[in-house]
XYZ file of C-alpha atoms in Angstrom:
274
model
C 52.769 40.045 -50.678
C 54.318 37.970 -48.316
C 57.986 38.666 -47.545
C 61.007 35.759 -48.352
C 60.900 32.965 -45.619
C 57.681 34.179 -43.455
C 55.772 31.354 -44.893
C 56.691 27.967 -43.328
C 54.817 24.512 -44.473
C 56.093 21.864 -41.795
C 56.476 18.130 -43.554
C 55.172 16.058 -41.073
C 55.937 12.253 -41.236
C 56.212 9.049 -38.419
C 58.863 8.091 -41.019
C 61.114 10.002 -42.713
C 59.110 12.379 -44.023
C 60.495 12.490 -47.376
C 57.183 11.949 -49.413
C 55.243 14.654 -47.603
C 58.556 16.907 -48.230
C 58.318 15.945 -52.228
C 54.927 16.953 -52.549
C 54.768 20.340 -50.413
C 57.727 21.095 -53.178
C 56.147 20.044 -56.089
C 53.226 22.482 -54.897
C 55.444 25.394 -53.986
C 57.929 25.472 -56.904
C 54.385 27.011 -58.251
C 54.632 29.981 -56.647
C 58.642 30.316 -56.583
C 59.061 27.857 -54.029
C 62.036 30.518 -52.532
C 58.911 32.384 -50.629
C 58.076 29.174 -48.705
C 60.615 27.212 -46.594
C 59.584 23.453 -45.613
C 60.653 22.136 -42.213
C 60.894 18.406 -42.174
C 59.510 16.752 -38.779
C 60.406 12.826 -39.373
C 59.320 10.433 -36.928
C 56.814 12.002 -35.245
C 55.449 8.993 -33.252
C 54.150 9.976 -29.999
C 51.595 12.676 -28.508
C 54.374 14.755 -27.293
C 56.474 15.140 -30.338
C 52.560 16.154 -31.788
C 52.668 19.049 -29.281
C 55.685 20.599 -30.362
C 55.302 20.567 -33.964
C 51.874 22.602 -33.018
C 54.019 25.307 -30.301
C 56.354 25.704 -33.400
C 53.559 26.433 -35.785
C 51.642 28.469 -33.545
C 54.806 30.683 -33.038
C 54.563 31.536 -37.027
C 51.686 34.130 -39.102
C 51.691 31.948 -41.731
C 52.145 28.164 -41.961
C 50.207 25.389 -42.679
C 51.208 21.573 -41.856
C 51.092 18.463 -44.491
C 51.468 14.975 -42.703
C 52.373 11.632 -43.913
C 51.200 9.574 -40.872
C 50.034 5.894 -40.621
C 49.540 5.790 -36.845
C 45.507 6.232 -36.554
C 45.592 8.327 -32.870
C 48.947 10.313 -33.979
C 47.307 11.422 -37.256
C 44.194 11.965 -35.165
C 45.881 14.278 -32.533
C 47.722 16.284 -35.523
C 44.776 17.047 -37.505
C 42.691 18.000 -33.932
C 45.477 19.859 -32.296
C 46.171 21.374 -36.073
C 42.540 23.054 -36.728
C 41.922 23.690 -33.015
C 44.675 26.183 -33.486
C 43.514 27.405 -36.538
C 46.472 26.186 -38.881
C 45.964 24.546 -42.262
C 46.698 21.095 -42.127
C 46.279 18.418 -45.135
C 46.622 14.803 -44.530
C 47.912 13.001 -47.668
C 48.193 9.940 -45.915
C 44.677 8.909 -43.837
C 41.992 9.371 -47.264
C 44.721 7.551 -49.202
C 44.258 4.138 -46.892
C 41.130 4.426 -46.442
C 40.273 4.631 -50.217
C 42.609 1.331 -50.980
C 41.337 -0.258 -47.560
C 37.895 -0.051 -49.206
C 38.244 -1.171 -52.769
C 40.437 -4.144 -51.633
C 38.538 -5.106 -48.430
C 41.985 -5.419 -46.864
C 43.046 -4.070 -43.438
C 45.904 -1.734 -43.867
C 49.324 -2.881 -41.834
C 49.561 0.984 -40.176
C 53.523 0.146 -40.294
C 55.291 3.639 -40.667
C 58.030 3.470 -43.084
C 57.044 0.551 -44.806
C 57.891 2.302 -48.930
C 61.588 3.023 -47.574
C 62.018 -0.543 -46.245
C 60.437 -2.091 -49.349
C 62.906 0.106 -51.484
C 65.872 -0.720 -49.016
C 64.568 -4.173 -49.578
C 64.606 -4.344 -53.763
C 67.918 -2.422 -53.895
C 69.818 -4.742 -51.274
C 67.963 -7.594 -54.087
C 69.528 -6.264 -57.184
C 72.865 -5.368 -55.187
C 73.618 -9.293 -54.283
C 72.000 -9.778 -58.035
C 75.009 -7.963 -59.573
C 77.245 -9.648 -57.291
C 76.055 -12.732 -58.173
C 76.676 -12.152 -61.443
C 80.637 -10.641 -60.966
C 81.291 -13.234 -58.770
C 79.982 -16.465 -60.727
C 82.194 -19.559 -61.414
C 85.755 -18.213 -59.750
C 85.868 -15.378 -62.086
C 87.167 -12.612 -59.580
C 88.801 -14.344 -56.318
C 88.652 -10.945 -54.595
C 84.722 -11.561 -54.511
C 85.502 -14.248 -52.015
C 86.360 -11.784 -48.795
C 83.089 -9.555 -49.451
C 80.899 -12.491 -50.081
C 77.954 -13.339 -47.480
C 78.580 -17.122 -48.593
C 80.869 -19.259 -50.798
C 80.057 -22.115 -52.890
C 82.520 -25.010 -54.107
C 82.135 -27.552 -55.850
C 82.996 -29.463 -59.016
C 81.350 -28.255 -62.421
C 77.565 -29.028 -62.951
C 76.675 -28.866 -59.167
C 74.115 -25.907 -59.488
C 76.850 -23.271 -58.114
C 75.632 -20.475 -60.353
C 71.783 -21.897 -60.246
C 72.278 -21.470 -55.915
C 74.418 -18.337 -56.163
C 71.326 -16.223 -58.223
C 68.477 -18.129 -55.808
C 70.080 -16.751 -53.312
C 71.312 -13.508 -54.374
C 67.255 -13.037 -54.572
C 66.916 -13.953 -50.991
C 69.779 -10.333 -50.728
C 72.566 -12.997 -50.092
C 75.808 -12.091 -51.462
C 77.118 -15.114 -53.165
C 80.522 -16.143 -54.982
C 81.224 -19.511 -56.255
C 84.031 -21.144 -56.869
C 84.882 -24.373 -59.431
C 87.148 -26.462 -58.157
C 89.341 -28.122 -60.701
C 91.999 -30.672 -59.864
C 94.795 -28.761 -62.461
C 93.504 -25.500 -61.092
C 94.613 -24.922 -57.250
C 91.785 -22.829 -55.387
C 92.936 -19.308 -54.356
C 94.453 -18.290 -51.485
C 91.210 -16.167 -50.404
C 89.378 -19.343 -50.137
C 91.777 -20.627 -47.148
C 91.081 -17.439 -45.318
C 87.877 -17.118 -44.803
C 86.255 -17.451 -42.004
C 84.315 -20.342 -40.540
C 80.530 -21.311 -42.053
C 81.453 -18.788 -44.756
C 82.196 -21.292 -47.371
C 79.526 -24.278 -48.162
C 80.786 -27.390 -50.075
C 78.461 -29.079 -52.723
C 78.446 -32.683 -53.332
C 76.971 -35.209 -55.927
C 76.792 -39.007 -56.922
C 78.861 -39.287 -59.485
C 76.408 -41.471 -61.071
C 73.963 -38.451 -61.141
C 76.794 -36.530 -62.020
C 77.945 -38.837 -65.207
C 74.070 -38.213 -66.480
C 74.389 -34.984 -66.236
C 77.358 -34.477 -67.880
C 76.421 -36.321 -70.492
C 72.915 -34.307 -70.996
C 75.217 -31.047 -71.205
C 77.642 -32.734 -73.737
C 74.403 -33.526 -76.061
C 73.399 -30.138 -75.674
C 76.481 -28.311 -76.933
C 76.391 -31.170 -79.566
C 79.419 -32.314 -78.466
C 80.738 -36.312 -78.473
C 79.727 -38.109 -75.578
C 83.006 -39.624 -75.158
C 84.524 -36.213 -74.230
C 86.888 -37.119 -70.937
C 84.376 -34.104 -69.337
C 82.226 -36.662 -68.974
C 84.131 -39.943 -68.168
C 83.868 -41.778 -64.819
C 87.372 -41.742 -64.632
C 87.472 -38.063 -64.511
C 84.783 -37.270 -62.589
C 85.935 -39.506 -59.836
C 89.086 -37.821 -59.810
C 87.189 -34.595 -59.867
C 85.092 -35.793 -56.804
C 88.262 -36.880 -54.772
C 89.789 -34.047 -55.416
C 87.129 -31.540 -54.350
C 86.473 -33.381 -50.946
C 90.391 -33.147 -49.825
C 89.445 -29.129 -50.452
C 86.295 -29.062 -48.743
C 87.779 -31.452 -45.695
C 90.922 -28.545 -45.807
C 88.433 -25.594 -44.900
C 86.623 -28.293 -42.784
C 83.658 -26.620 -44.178
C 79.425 -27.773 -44.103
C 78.654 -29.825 -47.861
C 75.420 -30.883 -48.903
C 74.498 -33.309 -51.258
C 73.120 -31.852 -53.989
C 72.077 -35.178 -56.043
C 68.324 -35.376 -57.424
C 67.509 -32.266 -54.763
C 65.955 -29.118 -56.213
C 67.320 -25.484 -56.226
C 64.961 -24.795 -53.301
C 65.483 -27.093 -51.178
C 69.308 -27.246 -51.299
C 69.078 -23.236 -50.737
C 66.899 -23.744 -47.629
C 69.358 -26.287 -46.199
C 72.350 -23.370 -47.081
C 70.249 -20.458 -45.046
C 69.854 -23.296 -42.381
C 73.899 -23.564 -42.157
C 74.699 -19.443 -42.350
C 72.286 -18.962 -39.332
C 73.496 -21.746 -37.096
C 76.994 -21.096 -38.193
C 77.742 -24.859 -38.605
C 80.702 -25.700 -39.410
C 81.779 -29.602 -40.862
């Protein structure tokens, strides 16, 4: 039997190795896993770093290598270099694309890393979901410093609508309601500049609206929520805020979620300020 740490299986990945790691441990705990140690080699990308992950195993009695690698001529070299010198090698990786490449008839992208980025990728998605969420319609003004982008604007301007669009594109959005008996909070004033993006409307549109939302909640039409009295004064009010911050505002009248979203990316990567 072989003694406690003389066998070695060496986890070798061009990323960062953790799935050929997981599976030389779910094939060890087998056999006591404590009799085998696994060495994880991440980013093995080049011929040399191939070289001396072979001098290491050719230093040991009893090893064997299991790569994860995408790269055609690194994978190549391993496995050569690998039975050359006699030591086990299995490559989880190489029959794996081949098999889908074949029963889709699709070209594989040979990007190493590419499972880690896609789950850095949905995680960052749900994150700015959740702060979407905690941060919808002013309800937590402390949102407003850790937010990737701000929204104002008067009710029924597609704030929240905007806020989750974008929390899909892993935007971290707040927005804000800005009420002429409420004053905006202090946060708001200190951000900095293209942080915050004013939203605008006819108030036209905005009477129609209104007075589609009032039907819905069955609710009389002659509520002052939807009077063009008030949401004139609402309108005036929010563009002495927005012209305060001297922040970007888009009209949002008879434009979908889409396209006013596109026009908001537009503004955070030119920085644009009103």
């Amino acid at each position: 039997m072989v003694s406690l740490g003389e066998s070695v299986i060496f986890a070798v990945s061009d990323s960062i190795g953790e799935t050929a790691e997981l599976v030389a441990r779910a094939a060890t705990v087998q056999f006591n896993s404590g009799h085998v140690e696994i060495r994880r080699y991440p980013f093995v990308t080049d011929i040399e770093y191939v070289k001396e992950v072979i001098e290491e195993a050719r230093k040991l009695k009893n090893c064997a290598i299991i790569c994860t690698i995408v790269l055609p001529e690194i994978r190549k070299s391993l496995v050569e270099l690998a039975e050359a010198n006699n030591i086990p090698i299995i490559d989880i990786m190489g029959p794996m694309i081949d098999i889908v490449s074949k029963i889709t008839s699709i070209k594989p992208k040979l990007e190493p890393g590419l499972v880690r980025k896609i789950d850095e990728d949905y995680f960052k998605k749900i994150e700015a979901i959740e702060f979407a969420v905690k941060y919808d319609d002013g309800k937590d003004p402390r949102g407003l410093a850790k937010a990737d982008v701000v929204l104002i604007g008067v009710s029924r301007t597609s704030k929240t609508p905007l806020s989750m669009y974008l929390a899909h594109k892993r935007l971290k959005v707040a927005n804000l309601p800005l009420v002429p008996e409420v004053s905006p909070p202090e946060e708001l004033f200190q951000l900095p500049p293209g942080t915050v993006v004013g939203l605008t409307i006819s108030p036209e549109i905005l009477y129609k609206i209104r007075q589609e939302r009032l039907k819905a909640l069955g609710l009389s039409s002659d509520a002052t929520y939807a009077s063009m009295d008030r949401i004139l004064k609402e309108l005036e009010y929010a563009d002495g805020i927005m012209k305060k911050i001297s922040c970007p505002r888009i009209d949002v009248s008879n434009k979908a979620v889409e396209e006013v979203a596109a026009r908001i990316l537009e503004i955070i990567r030119r920085g644009e300020d009103w």
